Tab-separated table of N, CA, C and O in Angstrom:
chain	number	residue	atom	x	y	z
A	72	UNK	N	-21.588	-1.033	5.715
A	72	UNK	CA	-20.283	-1.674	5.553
A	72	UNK	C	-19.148	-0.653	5.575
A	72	UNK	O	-18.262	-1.105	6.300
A	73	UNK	N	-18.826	0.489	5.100
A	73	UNK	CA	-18.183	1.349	4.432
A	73	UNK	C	-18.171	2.422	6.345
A	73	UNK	O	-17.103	2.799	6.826
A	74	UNK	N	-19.473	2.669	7.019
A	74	UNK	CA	-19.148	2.895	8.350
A	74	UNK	C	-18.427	2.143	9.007
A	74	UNK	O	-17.346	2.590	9.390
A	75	UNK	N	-18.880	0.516	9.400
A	75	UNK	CA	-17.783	-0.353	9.857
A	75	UNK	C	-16.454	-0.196	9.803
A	75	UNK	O	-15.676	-0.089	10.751
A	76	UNK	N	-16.142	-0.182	8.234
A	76	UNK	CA	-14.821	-0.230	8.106
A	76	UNK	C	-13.882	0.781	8.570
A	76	UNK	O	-12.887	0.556	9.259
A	77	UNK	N	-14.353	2.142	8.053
A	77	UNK	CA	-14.114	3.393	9.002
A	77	UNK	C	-13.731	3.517	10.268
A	77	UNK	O	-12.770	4.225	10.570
A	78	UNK	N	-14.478	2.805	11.208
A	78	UNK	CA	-14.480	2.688	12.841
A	78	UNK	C	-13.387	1.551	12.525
A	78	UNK	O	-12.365	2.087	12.951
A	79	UNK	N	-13.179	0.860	12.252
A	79	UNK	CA	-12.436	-0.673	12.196
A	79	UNK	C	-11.029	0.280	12.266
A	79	UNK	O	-10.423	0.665	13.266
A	80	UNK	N	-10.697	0.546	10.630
A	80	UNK	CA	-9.489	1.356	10.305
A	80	UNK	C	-8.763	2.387	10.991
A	80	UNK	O	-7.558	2.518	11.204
A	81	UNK	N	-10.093	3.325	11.392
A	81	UNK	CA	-9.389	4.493	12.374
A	81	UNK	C	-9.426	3.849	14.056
A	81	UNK	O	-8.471	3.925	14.830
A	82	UNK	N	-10.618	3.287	14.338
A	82	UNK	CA	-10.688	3.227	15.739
A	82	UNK	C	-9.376	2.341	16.275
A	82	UNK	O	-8.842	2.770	17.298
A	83	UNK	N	-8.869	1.255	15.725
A	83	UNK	CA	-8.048	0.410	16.198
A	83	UNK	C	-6.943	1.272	16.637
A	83	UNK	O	-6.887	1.640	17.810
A	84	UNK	N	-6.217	1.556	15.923
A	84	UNK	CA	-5.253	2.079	15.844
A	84	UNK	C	-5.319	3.788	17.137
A	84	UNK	O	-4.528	4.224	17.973
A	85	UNK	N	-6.369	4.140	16.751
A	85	UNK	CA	-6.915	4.938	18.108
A	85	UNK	C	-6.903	4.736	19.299
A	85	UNK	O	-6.476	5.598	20.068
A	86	UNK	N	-7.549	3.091	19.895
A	86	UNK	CA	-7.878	2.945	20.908
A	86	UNK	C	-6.179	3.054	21.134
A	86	UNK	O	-5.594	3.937	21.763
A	87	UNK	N	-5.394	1.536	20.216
A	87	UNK	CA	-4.208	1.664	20.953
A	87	UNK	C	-3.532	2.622	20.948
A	87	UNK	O	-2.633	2.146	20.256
A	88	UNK	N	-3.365	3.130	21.053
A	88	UNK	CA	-2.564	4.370	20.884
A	88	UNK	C	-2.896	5.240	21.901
A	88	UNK	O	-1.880	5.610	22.490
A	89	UNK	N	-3.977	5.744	22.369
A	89	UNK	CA	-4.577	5.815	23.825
A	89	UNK	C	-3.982	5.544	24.727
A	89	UNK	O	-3.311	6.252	25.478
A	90	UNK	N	-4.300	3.869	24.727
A	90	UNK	CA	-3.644	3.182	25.628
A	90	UNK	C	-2.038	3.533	26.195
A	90	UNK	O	-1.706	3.790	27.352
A	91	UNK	N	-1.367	3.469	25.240
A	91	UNK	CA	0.051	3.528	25.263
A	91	UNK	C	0.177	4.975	25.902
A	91	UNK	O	0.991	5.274	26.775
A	92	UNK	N	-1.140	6.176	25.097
A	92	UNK	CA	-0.842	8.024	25.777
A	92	UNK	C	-1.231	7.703	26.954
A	92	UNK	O	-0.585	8.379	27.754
A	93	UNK	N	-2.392	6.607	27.800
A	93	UNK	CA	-2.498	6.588	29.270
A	93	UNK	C	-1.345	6.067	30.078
A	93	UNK	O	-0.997	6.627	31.117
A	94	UNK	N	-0.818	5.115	29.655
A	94	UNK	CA	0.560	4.531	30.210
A	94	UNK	C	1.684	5.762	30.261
A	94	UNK	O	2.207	6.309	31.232
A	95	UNK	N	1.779	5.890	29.415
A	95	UNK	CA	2.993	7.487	29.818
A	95	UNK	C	2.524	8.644	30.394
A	95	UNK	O	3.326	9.535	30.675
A	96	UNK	N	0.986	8.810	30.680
A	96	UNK	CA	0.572	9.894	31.255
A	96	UNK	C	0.768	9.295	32.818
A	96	UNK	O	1.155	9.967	33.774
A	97	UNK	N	0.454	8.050	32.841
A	97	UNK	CA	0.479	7.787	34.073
A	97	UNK	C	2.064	7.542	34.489
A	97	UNK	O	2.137	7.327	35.699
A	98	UNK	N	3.110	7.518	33.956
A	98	UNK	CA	4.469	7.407	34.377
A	98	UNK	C	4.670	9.322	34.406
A	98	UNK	O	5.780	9.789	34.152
A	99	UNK	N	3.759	10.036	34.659
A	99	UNK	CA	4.250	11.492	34.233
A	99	UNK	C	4.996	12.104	32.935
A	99	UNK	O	5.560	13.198	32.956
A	100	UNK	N	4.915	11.080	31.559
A	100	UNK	CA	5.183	11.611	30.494
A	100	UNK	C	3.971	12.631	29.916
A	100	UNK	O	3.078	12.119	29.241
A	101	UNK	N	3.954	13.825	30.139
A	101	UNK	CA	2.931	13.977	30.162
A	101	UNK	C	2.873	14.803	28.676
A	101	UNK	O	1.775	14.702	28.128
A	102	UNK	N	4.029	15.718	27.836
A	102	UNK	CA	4.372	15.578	26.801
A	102	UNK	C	3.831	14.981	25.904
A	102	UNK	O	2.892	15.319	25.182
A	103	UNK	N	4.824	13.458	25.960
A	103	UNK	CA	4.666	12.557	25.237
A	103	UNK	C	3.464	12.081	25.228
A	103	UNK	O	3.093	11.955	24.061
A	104	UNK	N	2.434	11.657	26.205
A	104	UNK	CA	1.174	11.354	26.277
A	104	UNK	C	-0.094	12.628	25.334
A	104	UNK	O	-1.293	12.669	25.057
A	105	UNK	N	0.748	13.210	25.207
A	105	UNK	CA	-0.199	13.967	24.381
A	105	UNK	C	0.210	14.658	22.988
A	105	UNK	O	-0.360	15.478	22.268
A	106	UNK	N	1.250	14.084	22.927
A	106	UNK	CA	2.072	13.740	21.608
A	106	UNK	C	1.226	12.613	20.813
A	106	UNK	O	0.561	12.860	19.808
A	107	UNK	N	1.369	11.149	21.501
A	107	UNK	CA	0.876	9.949	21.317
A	107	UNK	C	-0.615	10.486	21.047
A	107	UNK	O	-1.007	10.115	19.941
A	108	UNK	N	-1.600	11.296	21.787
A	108	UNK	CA	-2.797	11.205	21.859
A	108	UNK	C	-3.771	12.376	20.761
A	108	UNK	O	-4.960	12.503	20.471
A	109	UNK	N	-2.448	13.095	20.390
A	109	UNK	CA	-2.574	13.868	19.039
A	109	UNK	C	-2.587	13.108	17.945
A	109	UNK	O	-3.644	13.118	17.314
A	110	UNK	N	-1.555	12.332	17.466
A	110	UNK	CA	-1.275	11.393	16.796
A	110	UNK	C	-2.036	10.286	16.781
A	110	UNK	O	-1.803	9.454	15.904
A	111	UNK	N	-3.273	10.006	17.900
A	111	UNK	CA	-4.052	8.866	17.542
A	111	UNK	C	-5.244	9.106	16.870
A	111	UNK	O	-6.077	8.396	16.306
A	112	UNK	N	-5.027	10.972	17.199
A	112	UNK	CA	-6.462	11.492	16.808
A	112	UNK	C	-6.127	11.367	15.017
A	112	UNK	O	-7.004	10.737	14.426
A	113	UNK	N	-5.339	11.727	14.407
A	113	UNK	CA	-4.975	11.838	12.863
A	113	UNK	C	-5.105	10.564	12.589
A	113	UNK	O	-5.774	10.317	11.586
A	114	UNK	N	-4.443	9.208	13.480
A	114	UNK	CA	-4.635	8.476	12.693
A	114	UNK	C	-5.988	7.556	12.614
A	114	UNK	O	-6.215	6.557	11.933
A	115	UNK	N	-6.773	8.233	13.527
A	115	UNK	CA	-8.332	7.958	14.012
A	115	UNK	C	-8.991	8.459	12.665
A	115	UNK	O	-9.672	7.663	12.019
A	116	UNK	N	-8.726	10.344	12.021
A	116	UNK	CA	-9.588	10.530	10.645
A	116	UNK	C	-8.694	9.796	9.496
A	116	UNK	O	-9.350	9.308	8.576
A	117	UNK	N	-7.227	9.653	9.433
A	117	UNK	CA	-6.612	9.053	8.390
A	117	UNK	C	-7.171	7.577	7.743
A	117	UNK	O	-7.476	7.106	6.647
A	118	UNK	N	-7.098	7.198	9.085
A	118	UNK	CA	-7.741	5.743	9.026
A	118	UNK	C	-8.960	5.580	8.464
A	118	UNK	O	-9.195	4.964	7.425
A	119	UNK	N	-9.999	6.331	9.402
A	119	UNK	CA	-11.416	6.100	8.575
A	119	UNK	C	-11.865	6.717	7.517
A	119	UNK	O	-12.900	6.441	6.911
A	120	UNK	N	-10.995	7.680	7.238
A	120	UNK	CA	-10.848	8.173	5.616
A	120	UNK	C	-10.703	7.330	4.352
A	120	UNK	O	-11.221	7.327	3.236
A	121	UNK	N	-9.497	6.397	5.197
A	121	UNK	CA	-9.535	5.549	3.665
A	121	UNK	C	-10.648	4.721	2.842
A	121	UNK	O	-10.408	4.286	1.716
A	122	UNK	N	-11.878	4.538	3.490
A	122	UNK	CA	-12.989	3.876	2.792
A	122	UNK	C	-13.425	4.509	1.945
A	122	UNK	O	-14.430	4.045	1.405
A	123	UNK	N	-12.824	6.001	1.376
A	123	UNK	CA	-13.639	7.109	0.589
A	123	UNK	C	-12.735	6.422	-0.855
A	123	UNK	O	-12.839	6.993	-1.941
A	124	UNK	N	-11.904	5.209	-0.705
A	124	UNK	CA	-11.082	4.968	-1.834
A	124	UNK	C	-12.211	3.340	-2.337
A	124	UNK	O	-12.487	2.994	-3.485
A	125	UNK	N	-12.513	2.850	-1.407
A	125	UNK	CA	-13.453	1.880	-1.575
A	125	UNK	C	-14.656	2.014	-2.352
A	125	UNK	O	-15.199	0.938	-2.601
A	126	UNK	N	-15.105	2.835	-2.710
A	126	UNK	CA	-16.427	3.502	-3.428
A	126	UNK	C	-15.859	2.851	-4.953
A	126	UNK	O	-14.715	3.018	-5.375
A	127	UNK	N	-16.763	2.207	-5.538
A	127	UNK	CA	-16.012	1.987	-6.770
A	127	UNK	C	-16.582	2.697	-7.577
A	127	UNK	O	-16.061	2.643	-8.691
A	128	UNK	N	-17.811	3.631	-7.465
A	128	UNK	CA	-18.549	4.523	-8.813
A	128	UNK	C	-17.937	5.550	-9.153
A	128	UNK	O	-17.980	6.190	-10.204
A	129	UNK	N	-17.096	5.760	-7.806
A	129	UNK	CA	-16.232	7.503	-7.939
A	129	UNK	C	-15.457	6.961	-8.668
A	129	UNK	O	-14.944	5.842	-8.634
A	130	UNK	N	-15.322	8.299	-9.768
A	130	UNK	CA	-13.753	8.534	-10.191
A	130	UNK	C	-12.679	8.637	-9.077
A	130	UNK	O	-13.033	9.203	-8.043
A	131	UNK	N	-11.277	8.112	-9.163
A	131	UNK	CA	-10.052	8.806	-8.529
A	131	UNK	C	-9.974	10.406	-7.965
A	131	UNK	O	-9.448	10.825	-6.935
A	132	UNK	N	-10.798	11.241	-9.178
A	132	UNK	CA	-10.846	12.493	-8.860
A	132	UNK	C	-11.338	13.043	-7.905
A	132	UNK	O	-10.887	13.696	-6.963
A	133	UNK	N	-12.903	12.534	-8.414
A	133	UNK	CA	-13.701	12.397	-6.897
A	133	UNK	C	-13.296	12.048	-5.460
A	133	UNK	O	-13.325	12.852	-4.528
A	134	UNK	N	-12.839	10.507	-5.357
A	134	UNK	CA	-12.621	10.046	-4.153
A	134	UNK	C	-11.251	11.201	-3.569
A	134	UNK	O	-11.376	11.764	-2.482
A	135	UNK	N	-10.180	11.395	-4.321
A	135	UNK	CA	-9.142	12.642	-4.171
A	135	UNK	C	-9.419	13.423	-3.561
A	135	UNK	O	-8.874	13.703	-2.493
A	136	UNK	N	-10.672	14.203	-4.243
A	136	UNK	CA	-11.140	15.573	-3.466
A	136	UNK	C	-12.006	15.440	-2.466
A	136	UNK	O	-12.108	16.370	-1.666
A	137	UNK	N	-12.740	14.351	-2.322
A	137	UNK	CA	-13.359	13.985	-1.118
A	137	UNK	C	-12.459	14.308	0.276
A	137	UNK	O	-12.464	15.200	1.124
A	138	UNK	N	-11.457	12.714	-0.043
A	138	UNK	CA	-10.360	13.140	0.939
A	138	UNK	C	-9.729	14.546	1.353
A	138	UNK	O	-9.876	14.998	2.488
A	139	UNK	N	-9.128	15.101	0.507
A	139	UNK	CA	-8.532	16.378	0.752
A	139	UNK	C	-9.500	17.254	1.721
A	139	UNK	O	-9.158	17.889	2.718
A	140	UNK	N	-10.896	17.108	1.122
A	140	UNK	CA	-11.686	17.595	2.403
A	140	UNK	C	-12.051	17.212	3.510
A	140	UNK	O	-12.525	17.932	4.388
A	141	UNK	N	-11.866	16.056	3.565
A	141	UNK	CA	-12.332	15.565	5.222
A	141	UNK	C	-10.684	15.836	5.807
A	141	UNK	O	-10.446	16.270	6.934
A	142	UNK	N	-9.759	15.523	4.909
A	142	UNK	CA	-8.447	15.765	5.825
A	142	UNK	C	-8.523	17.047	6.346
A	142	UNK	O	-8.340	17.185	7.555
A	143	UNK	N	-8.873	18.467	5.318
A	143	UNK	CA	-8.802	19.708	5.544
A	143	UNK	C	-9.452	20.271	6.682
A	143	UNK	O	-9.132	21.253	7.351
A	144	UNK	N	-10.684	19.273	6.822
A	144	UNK	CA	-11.573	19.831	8.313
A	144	UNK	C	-11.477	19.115	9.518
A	144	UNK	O	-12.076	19.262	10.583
A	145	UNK	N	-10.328	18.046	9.044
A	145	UNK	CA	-10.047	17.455	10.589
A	145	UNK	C	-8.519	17.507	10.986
A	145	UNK	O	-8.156	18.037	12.037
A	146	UNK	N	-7.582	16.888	10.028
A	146	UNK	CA	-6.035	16.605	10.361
A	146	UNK	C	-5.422	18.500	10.186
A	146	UNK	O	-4.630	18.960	11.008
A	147	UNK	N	-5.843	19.154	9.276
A	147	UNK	CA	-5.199	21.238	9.852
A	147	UNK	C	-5.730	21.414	10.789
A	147	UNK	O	-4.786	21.428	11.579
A	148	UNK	N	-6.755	21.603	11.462
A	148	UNK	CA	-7.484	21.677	12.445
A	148	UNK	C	-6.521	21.069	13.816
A	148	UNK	O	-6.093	21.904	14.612
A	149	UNK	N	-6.249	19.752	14.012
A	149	UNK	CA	-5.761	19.057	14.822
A	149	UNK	C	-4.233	19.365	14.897
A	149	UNK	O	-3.713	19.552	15.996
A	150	UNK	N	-3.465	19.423	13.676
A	150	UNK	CA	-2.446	20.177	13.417
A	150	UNK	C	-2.077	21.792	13.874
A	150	UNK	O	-1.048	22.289	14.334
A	151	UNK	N	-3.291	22.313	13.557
A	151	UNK	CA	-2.877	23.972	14.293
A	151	UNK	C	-3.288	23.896	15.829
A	151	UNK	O	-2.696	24.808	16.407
A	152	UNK	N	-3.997	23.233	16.630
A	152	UNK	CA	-4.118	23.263	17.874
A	152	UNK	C	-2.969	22.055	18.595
A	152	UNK	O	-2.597	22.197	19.760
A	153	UNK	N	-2.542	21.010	17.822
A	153	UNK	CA	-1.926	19.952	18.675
A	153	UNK	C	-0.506	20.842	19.223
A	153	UNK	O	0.060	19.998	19.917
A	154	UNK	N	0.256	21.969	19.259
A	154	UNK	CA	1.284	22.559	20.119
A	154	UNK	C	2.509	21.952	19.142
A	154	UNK	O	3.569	21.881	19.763
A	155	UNK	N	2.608	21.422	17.509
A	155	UNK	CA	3.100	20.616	17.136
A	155	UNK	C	4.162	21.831	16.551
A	155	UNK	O	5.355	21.611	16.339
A	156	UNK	N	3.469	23.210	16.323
A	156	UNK	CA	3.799	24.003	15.503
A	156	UNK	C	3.890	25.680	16.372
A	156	UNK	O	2.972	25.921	17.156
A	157	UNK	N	4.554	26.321	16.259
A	157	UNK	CA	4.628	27.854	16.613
A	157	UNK	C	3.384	28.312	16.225
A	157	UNK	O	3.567	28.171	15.015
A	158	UNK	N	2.369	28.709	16.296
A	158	UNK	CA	1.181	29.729	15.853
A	158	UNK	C	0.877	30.763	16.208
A	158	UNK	O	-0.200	30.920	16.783
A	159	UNK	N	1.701	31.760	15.984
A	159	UNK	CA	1.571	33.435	16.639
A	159	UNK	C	0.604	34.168	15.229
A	159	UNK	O	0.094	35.285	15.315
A	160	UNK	N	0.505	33.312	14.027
A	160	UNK	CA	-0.041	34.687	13.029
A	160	UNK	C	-0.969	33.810	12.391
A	160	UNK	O	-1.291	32.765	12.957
A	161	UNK	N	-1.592	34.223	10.895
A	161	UNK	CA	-1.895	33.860	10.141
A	161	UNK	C	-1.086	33.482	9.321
A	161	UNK	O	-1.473	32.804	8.370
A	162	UNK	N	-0.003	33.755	9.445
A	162	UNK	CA	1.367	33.403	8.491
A	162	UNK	C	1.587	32.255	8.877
A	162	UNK	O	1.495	31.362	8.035
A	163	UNK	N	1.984	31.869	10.416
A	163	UNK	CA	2.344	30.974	10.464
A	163	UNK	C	1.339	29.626	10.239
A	163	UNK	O	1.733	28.522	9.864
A	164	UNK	N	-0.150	30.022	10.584
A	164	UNK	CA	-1.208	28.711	10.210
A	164	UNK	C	-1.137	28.468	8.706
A	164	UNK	O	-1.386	27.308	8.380
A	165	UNK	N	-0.851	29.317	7.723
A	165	UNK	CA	-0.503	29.217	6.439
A	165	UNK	C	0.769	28.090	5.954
A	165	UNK	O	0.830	27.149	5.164
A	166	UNK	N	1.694	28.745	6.877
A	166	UNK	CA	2.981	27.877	6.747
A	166	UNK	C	2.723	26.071	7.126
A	166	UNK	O	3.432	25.173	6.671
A	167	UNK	N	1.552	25.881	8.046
A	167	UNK	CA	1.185	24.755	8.201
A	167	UNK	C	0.682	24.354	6.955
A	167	UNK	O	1.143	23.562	6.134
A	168	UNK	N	-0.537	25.161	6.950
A	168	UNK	CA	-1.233	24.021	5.443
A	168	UNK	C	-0.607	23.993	4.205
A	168	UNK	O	-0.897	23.228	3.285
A	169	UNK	N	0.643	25.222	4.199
A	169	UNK	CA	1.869	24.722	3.128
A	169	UNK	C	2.218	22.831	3.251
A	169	UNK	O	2.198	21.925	2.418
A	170	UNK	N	2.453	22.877	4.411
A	170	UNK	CA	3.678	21.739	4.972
A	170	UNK	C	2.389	20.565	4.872
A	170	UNK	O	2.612	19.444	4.413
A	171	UNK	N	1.083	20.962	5.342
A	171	UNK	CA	-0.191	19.765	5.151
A	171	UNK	C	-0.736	19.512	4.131
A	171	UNK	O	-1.617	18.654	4.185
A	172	UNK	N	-0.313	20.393	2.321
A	172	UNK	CA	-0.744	20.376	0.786
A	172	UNK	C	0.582	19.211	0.566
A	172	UNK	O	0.421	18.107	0.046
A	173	UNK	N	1.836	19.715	1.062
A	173	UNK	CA	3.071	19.466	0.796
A	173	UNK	C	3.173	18.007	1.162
A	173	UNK	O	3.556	17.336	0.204
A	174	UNK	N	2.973	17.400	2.124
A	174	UNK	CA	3.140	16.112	2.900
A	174	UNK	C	2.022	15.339	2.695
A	174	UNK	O	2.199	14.194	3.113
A	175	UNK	N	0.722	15.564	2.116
A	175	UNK	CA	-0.504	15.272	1.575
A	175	UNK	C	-0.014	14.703	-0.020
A	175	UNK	O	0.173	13.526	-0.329
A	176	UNK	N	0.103	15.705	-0.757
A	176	UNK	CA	0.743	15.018	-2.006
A	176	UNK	C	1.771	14.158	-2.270
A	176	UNK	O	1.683	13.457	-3.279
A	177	UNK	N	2.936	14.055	-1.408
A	177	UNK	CA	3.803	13.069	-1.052
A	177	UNK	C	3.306	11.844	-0.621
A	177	UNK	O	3.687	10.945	-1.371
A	178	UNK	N	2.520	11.406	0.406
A	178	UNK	CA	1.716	10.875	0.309
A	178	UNK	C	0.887	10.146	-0.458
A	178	UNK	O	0.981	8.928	-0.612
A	179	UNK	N	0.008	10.906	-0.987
A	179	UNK	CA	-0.825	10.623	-1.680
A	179	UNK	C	0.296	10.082	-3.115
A	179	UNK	O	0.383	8.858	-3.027
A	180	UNK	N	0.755	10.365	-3.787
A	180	UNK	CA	1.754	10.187	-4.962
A	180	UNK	C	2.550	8.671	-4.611
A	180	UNK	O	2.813	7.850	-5.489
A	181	UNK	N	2.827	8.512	-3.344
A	181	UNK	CA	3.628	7.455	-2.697
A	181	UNK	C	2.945	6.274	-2.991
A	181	UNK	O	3.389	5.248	-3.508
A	182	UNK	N	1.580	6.584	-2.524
A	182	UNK	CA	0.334	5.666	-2.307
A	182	UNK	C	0.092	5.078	-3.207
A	182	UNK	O	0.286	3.871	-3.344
A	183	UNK	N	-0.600	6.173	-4.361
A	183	UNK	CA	-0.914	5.739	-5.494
A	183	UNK	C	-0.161	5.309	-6.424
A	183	UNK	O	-0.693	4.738	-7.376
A	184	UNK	N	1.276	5.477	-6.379
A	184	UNK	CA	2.484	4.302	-7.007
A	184	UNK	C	2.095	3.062	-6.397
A	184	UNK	O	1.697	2.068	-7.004
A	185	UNK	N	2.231	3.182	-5.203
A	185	UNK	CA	2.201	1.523	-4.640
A	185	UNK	C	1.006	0.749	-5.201
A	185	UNK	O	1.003	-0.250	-5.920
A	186	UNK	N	-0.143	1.553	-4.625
A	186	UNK	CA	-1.392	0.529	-5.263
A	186	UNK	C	-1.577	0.046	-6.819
A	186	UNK	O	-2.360	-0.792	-7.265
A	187	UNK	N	-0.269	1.117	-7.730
A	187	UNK	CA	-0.353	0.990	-9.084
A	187	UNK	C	0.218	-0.400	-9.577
A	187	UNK	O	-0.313	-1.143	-10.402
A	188	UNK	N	1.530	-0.619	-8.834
A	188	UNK	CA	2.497	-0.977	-8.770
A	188	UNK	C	2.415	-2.758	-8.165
A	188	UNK	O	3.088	-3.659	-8.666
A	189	UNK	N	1.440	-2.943	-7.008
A	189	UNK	CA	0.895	-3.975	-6.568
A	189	UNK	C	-0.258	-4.418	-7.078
A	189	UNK	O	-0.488	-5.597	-6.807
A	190	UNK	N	-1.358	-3.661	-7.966
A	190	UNK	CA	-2.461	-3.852	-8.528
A	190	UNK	C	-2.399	-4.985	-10.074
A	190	UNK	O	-3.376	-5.345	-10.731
A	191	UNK	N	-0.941	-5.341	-10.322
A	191	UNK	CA	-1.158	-5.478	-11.537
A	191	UNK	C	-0.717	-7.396	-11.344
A	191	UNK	O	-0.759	-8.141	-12.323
């Protein structure tokens, strides 16, 4: 069930999104088509990440640090190769996973208000 949903969550949003990077690749956006096709890839692990919140035995803590690691070995990864960012050093791949701890906890803090906030 918890695979399903994964493929459900990330793939949708994947395929389309594809779609839309083949349509502008094929008008010669070719940029943007791989702008779009970076961006389907994140929201391909974002997406099927979220079932790690579905587990009801984990603590919050748990499911937290789960995430943080599947984000860490897929969305920095995709982030330092997608051309999104300057990468001449180690400084600068640093300066990314500043901006990917930074925009992760925002996030995440955003989130977990809302679900607090709608849960009751």
């Amino acid at each position: 069930m918890l695979v399903t949903n994964a493929l459900l969550r990330g793939g949708i949003p994947f395929v389309i999104m594809n779609i839309i990077a083949l349509i502008l690749y094929s008008q010669g956006k070719y940029a943007d088509a791989k702008g779009t096709f970076v961006a389907s890839l994140i929201a391909l692990f974002v997406g099927a990440a979220t079932v790690i919140y579905n587990i009801e035995h984990w603590t919050l803590a748990k499911k937290s640090g789960i995430h943080f690691i599947v984000m860490l070995v897929t969305i920095y990864p995709i982030l330092l190769l997608s051309g999104w960012f300057t990468i001449n050093s180690v400084f600068d791949a640093f300066k990314v996973f500043l901006l990917f701890i930074f925009v992760g906890i925002i996030l995440w803090s955003v989130l977990y208000t809302l679900t607090q906030f709608f849960s009751r």
